[in-house]
PDB file of C-alpha atoms and ligand atoms in Angstrom:
ATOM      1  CA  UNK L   1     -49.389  41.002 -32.902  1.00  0.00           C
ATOM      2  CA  UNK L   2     -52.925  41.462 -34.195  1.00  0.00           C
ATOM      3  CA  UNK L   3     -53.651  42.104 -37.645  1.00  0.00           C
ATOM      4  CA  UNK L   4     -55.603  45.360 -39.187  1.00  0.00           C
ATOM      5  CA  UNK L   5     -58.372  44.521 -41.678  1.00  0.00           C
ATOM      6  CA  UNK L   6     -56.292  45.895 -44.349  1.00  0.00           C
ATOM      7  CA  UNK L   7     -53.482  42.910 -43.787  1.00  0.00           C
ATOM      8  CA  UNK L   8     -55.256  40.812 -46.353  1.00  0.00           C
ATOM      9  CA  UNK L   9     -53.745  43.374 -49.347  1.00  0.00           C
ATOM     10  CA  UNK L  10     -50.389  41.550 -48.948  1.00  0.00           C
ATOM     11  CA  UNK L  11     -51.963  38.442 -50.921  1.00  0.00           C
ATOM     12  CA  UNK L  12     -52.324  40.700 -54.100  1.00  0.00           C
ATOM     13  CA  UNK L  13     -48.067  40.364 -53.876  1.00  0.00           C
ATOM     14  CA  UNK L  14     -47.041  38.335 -56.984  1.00  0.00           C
ATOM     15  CA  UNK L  15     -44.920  35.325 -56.312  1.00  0.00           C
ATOM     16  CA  UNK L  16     -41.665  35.895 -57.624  1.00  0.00           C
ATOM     17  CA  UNK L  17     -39.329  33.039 -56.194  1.00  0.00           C
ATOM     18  CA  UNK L  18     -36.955  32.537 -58.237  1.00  0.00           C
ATOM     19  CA  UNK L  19     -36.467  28.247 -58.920  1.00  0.00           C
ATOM     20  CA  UNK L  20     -34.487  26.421 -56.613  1.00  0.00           C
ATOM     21  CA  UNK L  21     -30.689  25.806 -57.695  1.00  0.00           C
ATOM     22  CA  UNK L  22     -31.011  27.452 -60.744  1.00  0.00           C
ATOM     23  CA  UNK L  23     -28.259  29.896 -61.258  1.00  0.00           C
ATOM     24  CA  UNK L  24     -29.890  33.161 -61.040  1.00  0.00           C
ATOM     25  CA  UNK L  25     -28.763  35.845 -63.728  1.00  0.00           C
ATOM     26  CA  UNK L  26     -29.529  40.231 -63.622  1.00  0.00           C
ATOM     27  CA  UNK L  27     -28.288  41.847 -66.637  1.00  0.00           C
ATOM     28  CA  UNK L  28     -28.591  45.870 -66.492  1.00  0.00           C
ATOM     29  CA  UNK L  29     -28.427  47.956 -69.456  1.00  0.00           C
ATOM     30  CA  UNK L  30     -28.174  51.636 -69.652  1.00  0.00           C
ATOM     31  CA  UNK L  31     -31.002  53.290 -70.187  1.00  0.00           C
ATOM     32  CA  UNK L  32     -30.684  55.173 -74.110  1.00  0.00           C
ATOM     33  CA  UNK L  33     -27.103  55.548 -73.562  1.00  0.00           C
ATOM     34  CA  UNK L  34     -26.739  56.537 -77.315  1.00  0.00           C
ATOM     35  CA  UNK L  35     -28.101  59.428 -75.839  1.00  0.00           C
ATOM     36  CA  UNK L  36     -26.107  59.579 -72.864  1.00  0.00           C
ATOM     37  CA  UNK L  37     -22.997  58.681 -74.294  1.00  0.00           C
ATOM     38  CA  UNK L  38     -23.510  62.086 -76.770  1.00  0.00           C
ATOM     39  CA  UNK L  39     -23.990  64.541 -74.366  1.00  0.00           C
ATOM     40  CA  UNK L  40     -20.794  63.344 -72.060  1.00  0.00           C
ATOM     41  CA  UNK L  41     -18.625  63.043 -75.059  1.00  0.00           C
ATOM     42  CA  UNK L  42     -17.383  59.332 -74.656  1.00  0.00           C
ATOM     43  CA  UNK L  43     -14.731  58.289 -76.767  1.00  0.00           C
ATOM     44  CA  UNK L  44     -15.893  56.793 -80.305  1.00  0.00           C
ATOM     45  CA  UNK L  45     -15.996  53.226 -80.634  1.00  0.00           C
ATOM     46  CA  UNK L  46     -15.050  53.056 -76.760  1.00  0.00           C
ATOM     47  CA  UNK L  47     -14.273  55.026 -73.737  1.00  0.00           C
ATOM     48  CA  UNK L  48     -12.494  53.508 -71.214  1.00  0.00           C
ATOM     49  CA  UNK L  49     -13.594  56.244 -68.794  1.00  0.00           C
ATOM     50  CA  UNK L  50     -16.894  54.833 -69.619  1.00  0.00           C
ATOM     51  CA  UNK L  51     -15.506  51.037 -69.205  1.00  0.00           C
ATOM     52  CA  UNK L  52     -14.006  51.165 -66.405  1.00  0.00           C
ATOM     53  CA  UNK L  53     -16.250  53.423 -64.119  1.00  0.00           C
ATOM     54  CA  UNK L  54     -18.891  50.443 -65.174  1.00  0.00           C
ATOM     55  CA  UNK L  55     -16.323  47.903 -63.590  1.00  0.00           C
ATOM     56  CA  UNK L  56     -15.803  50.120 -60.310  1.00  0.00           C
ATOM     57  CA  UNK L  57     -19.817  49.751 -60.303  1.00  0.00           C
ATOM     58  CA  UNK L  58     -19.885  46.241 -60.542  1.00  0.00           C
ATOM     59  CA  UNK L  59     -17.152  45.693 -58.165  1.00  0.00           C
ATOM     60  CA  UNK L  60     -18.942  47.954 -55.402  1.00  0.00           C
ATOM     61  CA  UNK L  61     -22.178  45.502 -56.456  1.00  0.00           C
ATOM     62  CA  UNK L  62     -20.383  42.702 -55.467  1.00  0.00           C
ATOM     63  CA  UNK L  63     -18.905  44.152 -52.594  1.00  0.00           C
ATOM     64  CA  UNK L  64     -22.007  44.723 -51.110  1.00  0.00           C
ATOM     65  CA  UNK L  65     -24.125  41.719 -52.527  1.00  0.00           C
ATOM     66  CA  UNK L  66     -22.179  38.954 -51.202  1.00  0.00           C
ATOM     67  CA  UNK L  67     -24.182  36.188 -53.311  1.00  0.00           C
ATOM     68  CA  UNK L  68     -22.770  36.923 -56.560  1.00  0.00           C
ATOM     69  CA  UNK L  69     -20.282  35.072 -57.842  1.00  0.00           C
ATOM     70  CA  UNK L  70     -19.217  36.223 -61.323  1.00  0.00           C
ATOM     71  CA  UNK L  71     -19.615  39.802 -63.370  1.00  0.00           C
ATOM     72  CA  UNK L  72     -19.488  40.014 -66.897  1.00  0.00           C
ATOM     73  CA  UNK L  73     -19.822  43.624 -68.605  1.00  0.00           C
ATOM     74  CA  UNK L  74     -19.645  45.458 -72.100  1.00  0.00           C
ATOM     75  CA  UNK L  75     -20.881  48.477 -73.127  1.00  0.00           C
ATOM     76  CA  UNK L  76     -23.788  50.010 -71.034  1.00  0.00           C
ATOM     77  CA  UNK L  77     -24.580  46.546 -69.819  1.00  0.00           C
ATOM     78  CA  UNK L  78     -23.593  44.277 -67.007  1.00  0.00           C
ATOM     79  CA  UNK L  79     -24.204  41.071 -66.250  1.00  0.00           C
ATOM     80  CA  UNK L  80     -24.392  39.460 -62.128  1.00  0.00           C
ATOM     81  CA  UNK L  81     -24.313  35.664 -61.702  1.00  0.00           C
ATOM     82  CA  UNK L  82     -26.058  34.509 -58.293  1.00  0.00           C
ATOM     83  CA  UNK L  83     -24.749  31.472 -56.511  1.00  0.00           C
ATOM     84  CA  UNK L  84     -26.745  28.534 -57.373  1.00  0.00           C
ATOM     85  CA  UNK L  85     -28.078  27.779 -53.701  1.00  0.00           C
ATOM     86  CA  UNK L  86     -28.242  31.652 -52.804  1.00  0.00           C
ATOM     87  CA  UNK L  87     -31.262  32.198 -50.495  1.00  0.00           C
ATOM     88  CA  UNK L  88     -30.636  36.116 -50.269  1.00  0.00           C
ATOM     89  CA  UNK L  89     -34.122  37.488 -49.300  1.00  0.00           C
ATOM     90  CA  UNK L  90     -36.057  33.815 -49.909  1.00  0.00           C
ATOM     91  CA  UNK L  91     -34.958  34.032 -53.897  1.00  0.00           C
ATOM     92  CA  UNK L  92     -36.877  36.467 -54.563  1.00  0.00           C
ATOM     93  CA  UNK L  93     -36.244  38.082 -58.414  1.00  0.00           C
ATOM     94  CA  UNK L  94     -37.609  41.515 -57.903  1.00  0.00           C
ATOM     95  CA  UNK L  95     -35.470  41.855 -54.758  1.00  0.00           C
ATOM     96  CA  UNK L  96     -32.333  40.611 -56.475  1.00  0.00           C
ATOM     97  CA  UNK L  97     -33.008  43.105 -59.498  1.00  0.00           C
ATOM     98  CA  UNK L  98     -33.935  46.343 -57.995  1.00  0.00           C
ATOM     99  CA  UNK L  99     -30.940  46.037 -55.523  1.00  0.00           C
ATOM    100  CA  UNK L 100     -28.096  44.942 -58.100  1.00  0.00           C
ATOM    101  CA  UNK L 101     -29.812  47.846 -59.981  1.00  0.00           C
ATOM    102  CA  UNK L 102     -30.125  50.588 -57.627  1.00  0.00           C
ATOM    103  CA  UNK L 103     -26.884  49.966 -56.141  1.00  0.00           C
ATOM    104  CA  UNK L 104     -24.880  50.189 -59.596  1.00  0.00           C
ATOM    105  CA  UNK L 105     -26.908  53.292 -60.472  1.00  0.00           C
ATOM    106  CA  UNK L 106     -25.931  54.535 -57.096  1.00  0.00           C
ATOM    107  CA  UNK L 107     -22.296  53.544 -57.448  1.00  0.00           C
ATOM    108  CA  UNK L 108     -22.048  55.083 -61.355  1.00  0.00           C
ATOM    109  CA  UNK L 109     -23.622  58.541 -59.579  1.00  0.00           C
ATOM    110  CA  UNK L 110     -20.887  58.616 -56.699  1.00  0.00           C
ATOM    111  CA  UNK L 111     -17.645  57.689 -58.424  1.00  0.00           C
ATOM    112  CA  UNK L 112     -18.519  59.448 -61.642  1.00  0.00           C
ATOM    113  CA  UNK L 113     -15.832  62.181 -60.825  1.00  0.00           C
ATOM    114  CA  UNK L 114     -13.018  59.295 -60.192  1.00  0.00           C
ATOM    115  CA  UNK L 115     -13.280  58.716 -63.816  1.00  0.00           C
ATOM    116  CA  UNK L 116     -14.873  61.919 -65.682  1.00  0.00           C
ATOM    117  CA  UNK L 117     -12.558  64.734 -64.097  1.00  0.00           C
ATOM    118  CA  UNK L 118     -12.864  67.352 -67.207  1.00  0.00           C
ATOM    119  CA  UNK L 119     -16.239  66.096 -67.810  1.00  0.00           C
ATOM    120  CA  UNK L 120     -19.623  66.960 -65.575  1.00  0.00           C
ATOM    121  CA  UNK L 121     -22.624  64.470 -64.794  1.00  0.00           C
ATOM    122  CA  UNK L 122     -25.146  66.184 -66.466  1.00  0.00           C
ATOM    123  CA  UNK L 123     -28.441  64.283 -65.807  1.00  0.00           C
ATOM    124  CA  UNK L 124     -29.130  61.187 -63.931  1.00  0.00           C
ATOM    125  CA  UNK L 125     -28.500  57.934 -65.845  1.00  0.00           C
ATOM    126  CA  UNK L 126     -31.287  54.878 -65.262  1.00  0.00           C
ATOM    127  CA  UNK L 127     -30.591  51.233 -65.858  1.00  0.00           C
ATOM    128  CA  UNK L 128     -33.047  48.933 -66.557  1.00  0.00           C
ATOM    129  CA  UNK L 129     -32.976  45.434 -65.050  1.00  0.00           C
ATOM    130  CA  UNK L 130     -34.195  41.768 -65.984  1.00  0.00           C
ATOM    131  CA  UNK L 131     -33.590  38.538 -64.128  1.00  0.00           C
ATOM    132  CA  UNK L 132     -33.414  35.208 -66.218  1.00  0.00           C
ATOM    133  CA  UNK L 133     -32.614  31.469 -65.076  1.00  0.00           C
ATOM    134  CA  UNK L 134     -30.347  28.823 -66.001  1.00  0.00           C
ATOM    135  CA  UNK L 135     -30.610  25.516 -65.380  1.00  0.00           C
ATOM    136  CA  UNK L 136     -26.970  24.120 -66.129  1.00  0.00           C
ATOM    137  CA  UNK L 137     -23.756  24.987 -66.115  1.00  0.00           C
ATOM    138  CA  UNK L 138     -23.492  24.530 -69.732  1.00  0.00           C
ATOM    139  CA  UNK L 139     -26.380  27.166 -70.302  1.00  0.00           C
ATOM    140  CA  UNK L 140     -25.040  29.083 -67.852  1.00  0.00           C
ATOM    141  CA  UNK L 141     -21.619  29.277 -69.377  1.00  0.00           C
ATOM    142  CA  UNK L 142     -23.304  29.611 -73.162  1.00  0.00           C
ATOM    143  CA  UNK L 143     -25.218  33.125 -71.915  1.00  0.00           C
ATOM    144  CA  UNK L 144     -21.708  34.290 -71.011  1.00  0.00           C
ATOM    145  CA  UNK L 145     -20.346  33.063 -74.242  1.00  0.00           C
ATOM    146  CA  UNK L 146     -23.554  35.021 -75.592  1.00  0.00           C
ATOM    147  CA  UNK L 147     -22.541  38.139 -74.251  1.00  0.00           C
ATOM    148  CA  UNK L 148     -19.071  38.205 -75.197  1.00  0.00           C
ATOM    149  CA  UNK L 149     -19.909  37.062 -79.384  1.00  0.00           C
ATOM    150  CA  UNK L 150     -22.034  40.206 -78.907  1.00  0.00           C
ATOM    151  CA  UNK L 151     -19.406  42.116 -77.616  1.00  0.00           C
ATOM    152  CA  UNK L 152     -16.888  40.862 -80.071  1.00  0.00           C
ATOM    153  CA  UNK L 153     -19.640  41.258 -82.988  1.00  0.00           C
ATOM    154  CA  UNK L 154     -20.620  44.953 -82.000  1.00  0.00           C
ATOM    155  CA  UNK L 155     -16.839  45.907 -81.255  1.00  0.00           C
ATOM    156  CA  UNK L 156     -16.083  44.621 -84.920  1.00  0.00           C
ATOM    157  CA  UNK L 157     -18.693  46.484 -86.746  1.00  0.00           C
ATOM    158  CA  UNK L 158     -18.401  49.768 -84.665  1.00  0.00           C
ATOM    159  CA  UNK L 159     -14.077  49.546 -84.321  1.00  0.00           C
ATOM    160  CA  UNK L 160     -14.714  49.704 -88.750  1.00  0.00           C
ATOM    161  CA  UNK L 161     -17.475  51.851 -88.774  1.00  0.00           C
ATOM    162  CA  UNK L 162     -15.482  54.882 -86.926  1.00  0.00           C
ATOM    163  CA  UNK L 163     -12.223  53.778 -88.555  1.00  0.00           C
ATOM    164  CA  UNK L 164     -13.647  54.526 -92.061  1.00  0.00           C
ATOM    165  CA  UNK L 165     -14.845  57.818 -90.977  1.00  0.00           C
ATOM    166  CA  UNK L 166     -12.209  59.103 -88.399  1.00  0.00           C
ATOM    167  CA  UNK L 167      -9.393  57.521 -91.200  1.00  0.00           C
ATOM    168  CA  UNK L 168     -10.706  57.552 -94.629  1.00  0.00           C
ATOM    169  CA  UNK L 169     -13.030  60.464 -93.899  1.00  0.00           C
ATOM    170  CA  UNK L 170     -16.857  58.681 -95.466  1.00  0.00           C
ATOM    171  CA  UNK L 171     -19.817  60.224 -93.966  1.00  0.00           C
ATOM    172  CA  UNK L 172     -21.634  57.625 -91.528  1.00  0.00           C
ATOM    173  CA  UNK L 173     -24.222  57.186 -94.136  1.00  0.00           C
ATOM    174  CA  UNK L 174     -21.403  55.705 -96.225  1.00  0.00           C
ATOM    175  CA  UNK L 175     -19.317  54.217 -93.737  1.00  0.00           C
ATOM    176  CA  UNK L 176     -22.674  51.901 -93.147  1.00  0.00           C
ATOM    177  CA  UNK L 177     -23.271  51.284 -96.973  1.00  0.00           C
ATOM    178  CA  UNK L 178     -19.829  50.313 -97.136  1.00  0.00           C
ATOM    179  CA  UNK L 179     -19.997  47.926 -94.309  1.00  0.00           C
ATOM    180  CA  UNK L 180     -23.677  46.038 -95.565  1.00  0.00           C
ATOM    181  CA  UNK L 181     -21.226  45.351 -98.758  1.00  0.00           C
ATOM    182  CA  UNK L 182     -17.898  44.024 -96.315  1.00  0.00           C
ATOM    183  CA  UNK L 183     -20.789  42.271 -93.943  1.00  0.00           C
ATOM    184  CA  UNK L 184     -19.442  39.193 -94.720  1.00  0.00           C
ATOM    185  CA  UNK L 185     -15.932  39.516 -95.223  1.00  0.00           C
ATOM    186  CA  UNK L 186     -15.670  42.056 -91.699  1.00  0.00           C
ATOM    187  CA  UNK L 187     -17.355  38.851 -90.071  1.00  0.00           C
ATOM    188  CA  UNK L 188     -14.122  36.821 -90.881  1.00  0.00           C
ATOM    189  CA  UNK L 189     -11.538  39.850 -89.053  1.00  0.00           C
ATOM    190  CA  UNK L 190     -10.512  38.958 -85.377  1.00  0.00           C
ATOM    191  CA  UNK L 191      -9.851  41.941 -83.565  1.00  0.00           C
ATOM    192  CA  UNK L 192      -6.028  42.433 -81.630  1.00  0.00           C
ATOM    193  CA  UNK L 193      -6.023  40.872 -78.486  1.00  0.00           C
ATOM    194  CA  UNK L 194      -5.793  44.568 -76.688  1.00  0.00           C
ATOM    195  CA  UNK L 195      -8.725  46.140 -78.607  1.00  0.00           C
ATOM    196  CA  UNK L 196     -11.002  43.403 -77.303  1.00  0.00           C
ATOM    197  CA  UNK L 197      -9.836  43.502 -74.029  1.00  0.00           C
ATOM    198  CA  UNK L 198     -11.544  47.203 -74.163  1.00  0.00           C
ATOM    199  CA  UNK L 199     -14.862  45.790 -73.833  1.00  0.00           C
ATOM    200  CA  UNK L 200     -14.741  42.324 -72.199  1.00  0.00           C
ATOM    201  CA  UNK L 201     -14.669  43.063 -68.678  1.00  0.00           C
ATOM    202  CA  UNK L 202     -14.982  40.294 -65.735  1.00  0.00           C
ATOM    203  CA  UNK L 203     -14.905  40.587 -62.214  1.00  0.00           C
ATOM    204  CA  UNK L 204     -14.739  37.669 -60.157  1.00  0.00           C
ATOM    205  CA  UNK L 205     -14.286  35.840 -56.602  1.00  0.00           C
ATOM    206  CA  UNK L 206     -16.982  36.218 -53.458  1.00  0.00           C
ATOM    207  CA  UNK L 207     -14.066  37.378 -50.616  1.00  0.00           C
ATOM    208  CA  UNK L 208     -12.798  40.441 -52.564  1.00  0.00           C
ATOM    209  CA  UNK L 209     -13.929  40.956 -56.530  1.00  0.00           C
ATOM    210  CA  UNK L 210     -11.674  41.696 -59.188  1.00  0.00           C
ATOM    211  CA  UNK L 211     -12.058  43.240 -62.417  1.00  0.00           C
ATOM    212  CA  UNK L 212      -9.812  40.688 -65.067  1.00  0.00           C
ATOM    213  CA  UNK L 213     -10.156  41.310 -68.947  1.00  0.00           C
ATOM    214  CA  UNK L 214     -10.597  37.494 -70.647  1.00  0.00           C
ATOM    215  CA  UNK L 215     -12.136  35.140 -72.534  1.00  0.00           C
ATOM    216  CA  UNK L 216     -15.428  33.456 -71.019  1.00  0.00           C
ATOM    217  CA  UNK L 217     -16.061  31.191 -74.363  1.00  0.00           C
ATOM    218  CA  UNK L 218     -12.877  28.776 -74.190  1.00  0.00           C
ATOM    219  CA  UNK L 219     -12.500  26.291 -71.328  1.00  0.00           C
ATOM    220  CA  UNK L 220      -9.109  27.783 -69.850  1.00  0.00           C
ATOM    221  CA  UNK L 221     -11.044  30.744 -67.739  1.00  0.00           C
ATOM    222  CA  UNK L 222     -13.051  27.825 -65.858  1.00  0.00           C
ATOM    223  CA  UNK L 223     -10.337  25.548 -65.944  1.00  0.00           C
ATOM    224  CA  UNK L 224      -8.732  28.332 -64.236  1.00  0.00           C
ATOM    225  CA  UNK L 225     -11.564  29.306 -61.655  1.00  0.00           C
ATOM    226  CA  UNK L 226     -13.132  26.196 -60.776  1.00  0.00           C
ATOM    227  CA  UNK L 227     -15.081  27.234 -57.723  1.00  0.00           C
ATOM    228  CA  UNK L 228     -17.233  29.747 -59.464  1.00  0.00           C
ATOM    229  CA  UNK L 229     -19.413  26.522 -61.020  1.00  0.00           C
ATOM    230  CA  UNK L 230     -18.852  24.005 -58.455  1.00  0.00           C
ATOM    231  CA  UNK L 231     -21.810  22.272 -56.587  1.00  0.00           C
ATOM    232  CA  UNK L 232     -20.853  23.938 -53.407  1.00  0.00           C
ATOM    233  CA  UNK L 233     -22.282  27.395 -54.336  1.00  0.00           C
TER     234      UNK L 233
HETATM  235  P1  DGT I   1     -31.784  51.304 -74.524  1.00  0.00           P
HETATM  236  O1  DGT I   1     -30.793  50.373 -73.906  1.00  0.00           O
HETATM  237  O2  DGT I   1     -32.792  50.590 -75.353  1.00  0.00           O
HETATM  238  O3  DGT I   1     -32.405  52.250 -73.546  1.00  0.00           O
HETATM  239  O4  DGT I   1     -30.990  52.259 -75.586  1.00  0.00           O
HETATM  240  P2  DGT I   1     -29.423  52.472 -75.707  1.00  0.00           P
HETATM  241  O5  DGT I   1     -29.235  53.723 -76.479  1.00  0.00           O
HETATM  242  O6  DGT I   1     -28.755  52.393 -74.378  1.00  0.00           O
HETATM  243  O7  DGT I   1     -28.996  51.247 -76.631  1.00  0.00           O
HETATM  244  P3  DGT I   1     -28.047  49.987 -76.362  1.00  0.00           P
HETATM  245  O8  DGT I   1     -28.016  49.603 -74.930  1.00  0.00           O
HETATM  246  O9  DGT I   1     -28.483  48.939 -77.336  1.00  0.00           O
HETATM  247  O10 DGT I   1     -26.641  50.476 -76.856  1.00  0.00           O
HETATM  248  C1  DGT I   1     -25.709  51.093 -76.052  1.00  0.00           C
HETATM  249  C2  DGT I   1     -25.392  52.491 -76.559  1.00  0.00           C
HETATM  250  O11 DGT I   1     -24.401  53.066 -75.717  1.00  0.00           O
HETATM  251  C3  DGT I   1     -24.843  52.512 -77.980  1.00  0.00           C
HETATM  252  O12 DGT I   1     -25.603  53.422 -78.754  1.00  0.00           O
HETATM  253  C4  DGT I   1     -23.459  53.065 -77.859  1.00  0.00           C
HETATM  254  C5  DGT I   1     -23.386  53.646 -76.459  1.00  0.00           C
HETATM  255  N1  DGT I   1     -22.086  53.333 -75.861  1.00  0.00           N
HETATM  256  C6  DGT I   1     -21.788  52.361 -74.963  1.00  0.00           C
HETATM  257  N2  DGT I   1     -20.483  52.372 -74.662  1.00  0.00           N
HETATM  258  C7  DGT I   1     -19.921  53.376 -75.393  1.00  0.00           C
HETATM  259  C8  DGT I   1     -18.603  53.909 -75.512  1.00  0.00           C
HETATM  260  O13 DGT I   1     -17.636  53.440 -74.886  1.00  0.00           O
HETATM  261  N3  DGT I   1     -18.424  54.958 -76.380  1.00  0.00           N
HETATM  262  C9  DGT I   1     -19.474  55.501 -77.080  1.00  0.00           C
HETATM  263  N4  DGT I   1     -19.231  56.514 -77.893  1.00  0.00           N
HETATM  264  N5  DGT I   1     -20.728  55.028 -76.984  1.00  0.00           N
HETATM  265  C10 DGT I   1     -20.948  53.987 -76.157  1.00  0.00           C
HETATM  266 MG1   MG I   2     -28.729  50.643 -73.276  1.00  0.00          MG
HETATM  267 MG1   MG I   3     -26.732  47.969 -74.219  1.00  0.00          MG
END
C-alpha cells in the first residue's frame, strides 16, 4: 500500500519493548483512594466489599489477558505477573499497562453494584499503572514477598490505630502519638491468621483464575504451584 508523507511521524514512537524473558510485572494503585474510600464509607481498617470487588477485577483481568500468570492484591493496589516468554502485542510495556489498567477500571465500574448494594458509585475511580522487570525468579518472588511485608506492616499499624480509637476512644491525633511510642514493640505483634487473610489476596492459574488468600513469602505456596515459575512459561 503506498505511504502518505505524513507516515514518517510513526518514528517519533518510543521503544518500549519490554526485555526478553524477563518476567514482566503491572502494579495498579487507586488513584487518592483516601479520598475515595471517605466518600463511599468503606469499613475502617478494611472493607471487604472493597477487597473483594478488587479480586472480581483482577479475576475478570485475567480472564481476559490470558498471559498473566499470578495476581497479588492489597488495598487499592494490584499486582499482574506476565509469563516470562509472553509475546502479547511484541512485549510492549505501555500496551501491557494501559490494558491491565483500563480493563480493571472497567471491571471495578461494572460490578460495583455486586458488592456495594446500599452504597452508590459516586464518581469515577482512576488507577494509575507502572510496569517493572525482574530478572529471576528469586527477585521475582522477593517483590511478592515485598508486597505482602507491606501489607502485613500497614494492616498492623492501621488494625491498632482504629482499635485505639473505635475501643479505647483516643482521638486519631493520639491514637498516632501513642503508636510512634509502641513503634517498636507493635512491630513484634503478628496479626491472627483470619485478619491477615483480609488483605492478602491471590489469584492464580492461566485456564480459569482463582482468588486464594495465602502466604507468598514461605516456600509452601510455590512448592504448591510449581508451574507458575517454571521455564515453560
Ligand atoms: P495515591 O495512590 O497516591 O493516589 O493516594 P491514595 O490515597 O490512594 O494512597 P495509597 O494508595 O497510598 O493508600 C490507599 C488508601 O486507600 C489509604 O488511604 C486507605 C484507603 N483504603 C484502601 N483500602 C481500604 C479499606 O478497606 N478501608 C478503608 N477505610 N480505606 C481503605
Ligand atoms: Mg492509591
Ligand atoms: Mg495504595
Amino acid at each position: 500500500m503506498a505511504k502518505s508523507k505524513f507516515e514518517y511521524v510513526r518514528d517519533f514512537e518510543a521503544d518500549d519493548t519490554c526485555l526478553p524473558h524477563c518476567w514482566v510485572v503491572v502494579r495498579l494503585d487507586g488513584r487518592n483512594f483516601h479520598r475515595f474510600a471517605e466518600k463511599h464509607s468503606f469499613a475502617k481498617p478494611n472493607d471487604s466489599r472493597a477487597l473483594q470487588l478488587m479480586t472480581k477485577c483482577a479475576q475478570t483481568v485475567m480472564e481476559e489477558l490470558e498471559d498473566i500468570v499470578i495476581a497479588y492484591g492489597q488495598s487499592d493496589e494490584y499486582s499482574f505477573v506476565f509469563r516470562r516468554k509472553s509475546n502479547w502485542f511484541k512485549r510492549r510495556a505501555s500496551k501491557f499497562m494501559t490494558l491491565v489498567a483500563s480493563q480493571f477500571a472497567s471491571s471495578y465500574v461494572f460490578y460495583w453494584r455486586d458488592y456495594f448494594a446500599d452504597q452508590p458509585l459516586l464518581y469515577p475511580p482512576g488507577f494509575d499503572g507502572r510496569v517493572v522487570l525482574y530478572p529471576s525468579n528469586q527477585t521475582l518472588k522477593d517483590y511478592l514477598s515485598w508486597r505482602q511485608a507491606d501489607c502485613h506492616i500497614n494492616n498492623l499499624y492501621n488494625t491498632v490505630f482504629w482499635a485505639l480509637i473505635q475501643q479505647s476512644g483516643l482521638t486519631p491525633v493520639q491514637a498516632q502519638e501513642r503508636l510512634k511510642v509502641d513503634e517498636v514493640r507493635t512491630q513484634e505483634v503478628r496479626l491472627p491468621a483470619e485478619m491477615e487473610g483480609e488483605r492478602m489476596t491471590v489469584t492464580r492459574t492461566r485456564a480459569r483464575p482463582v482468588p486464594l488468600y495465602c502466604d507468598l513469602i514461605g516456600d509452601a505456596f510455590w512448592k504448591e504451584h510449581p508451574d507458575i515459575l517454571s521455564g515453560d512459561n
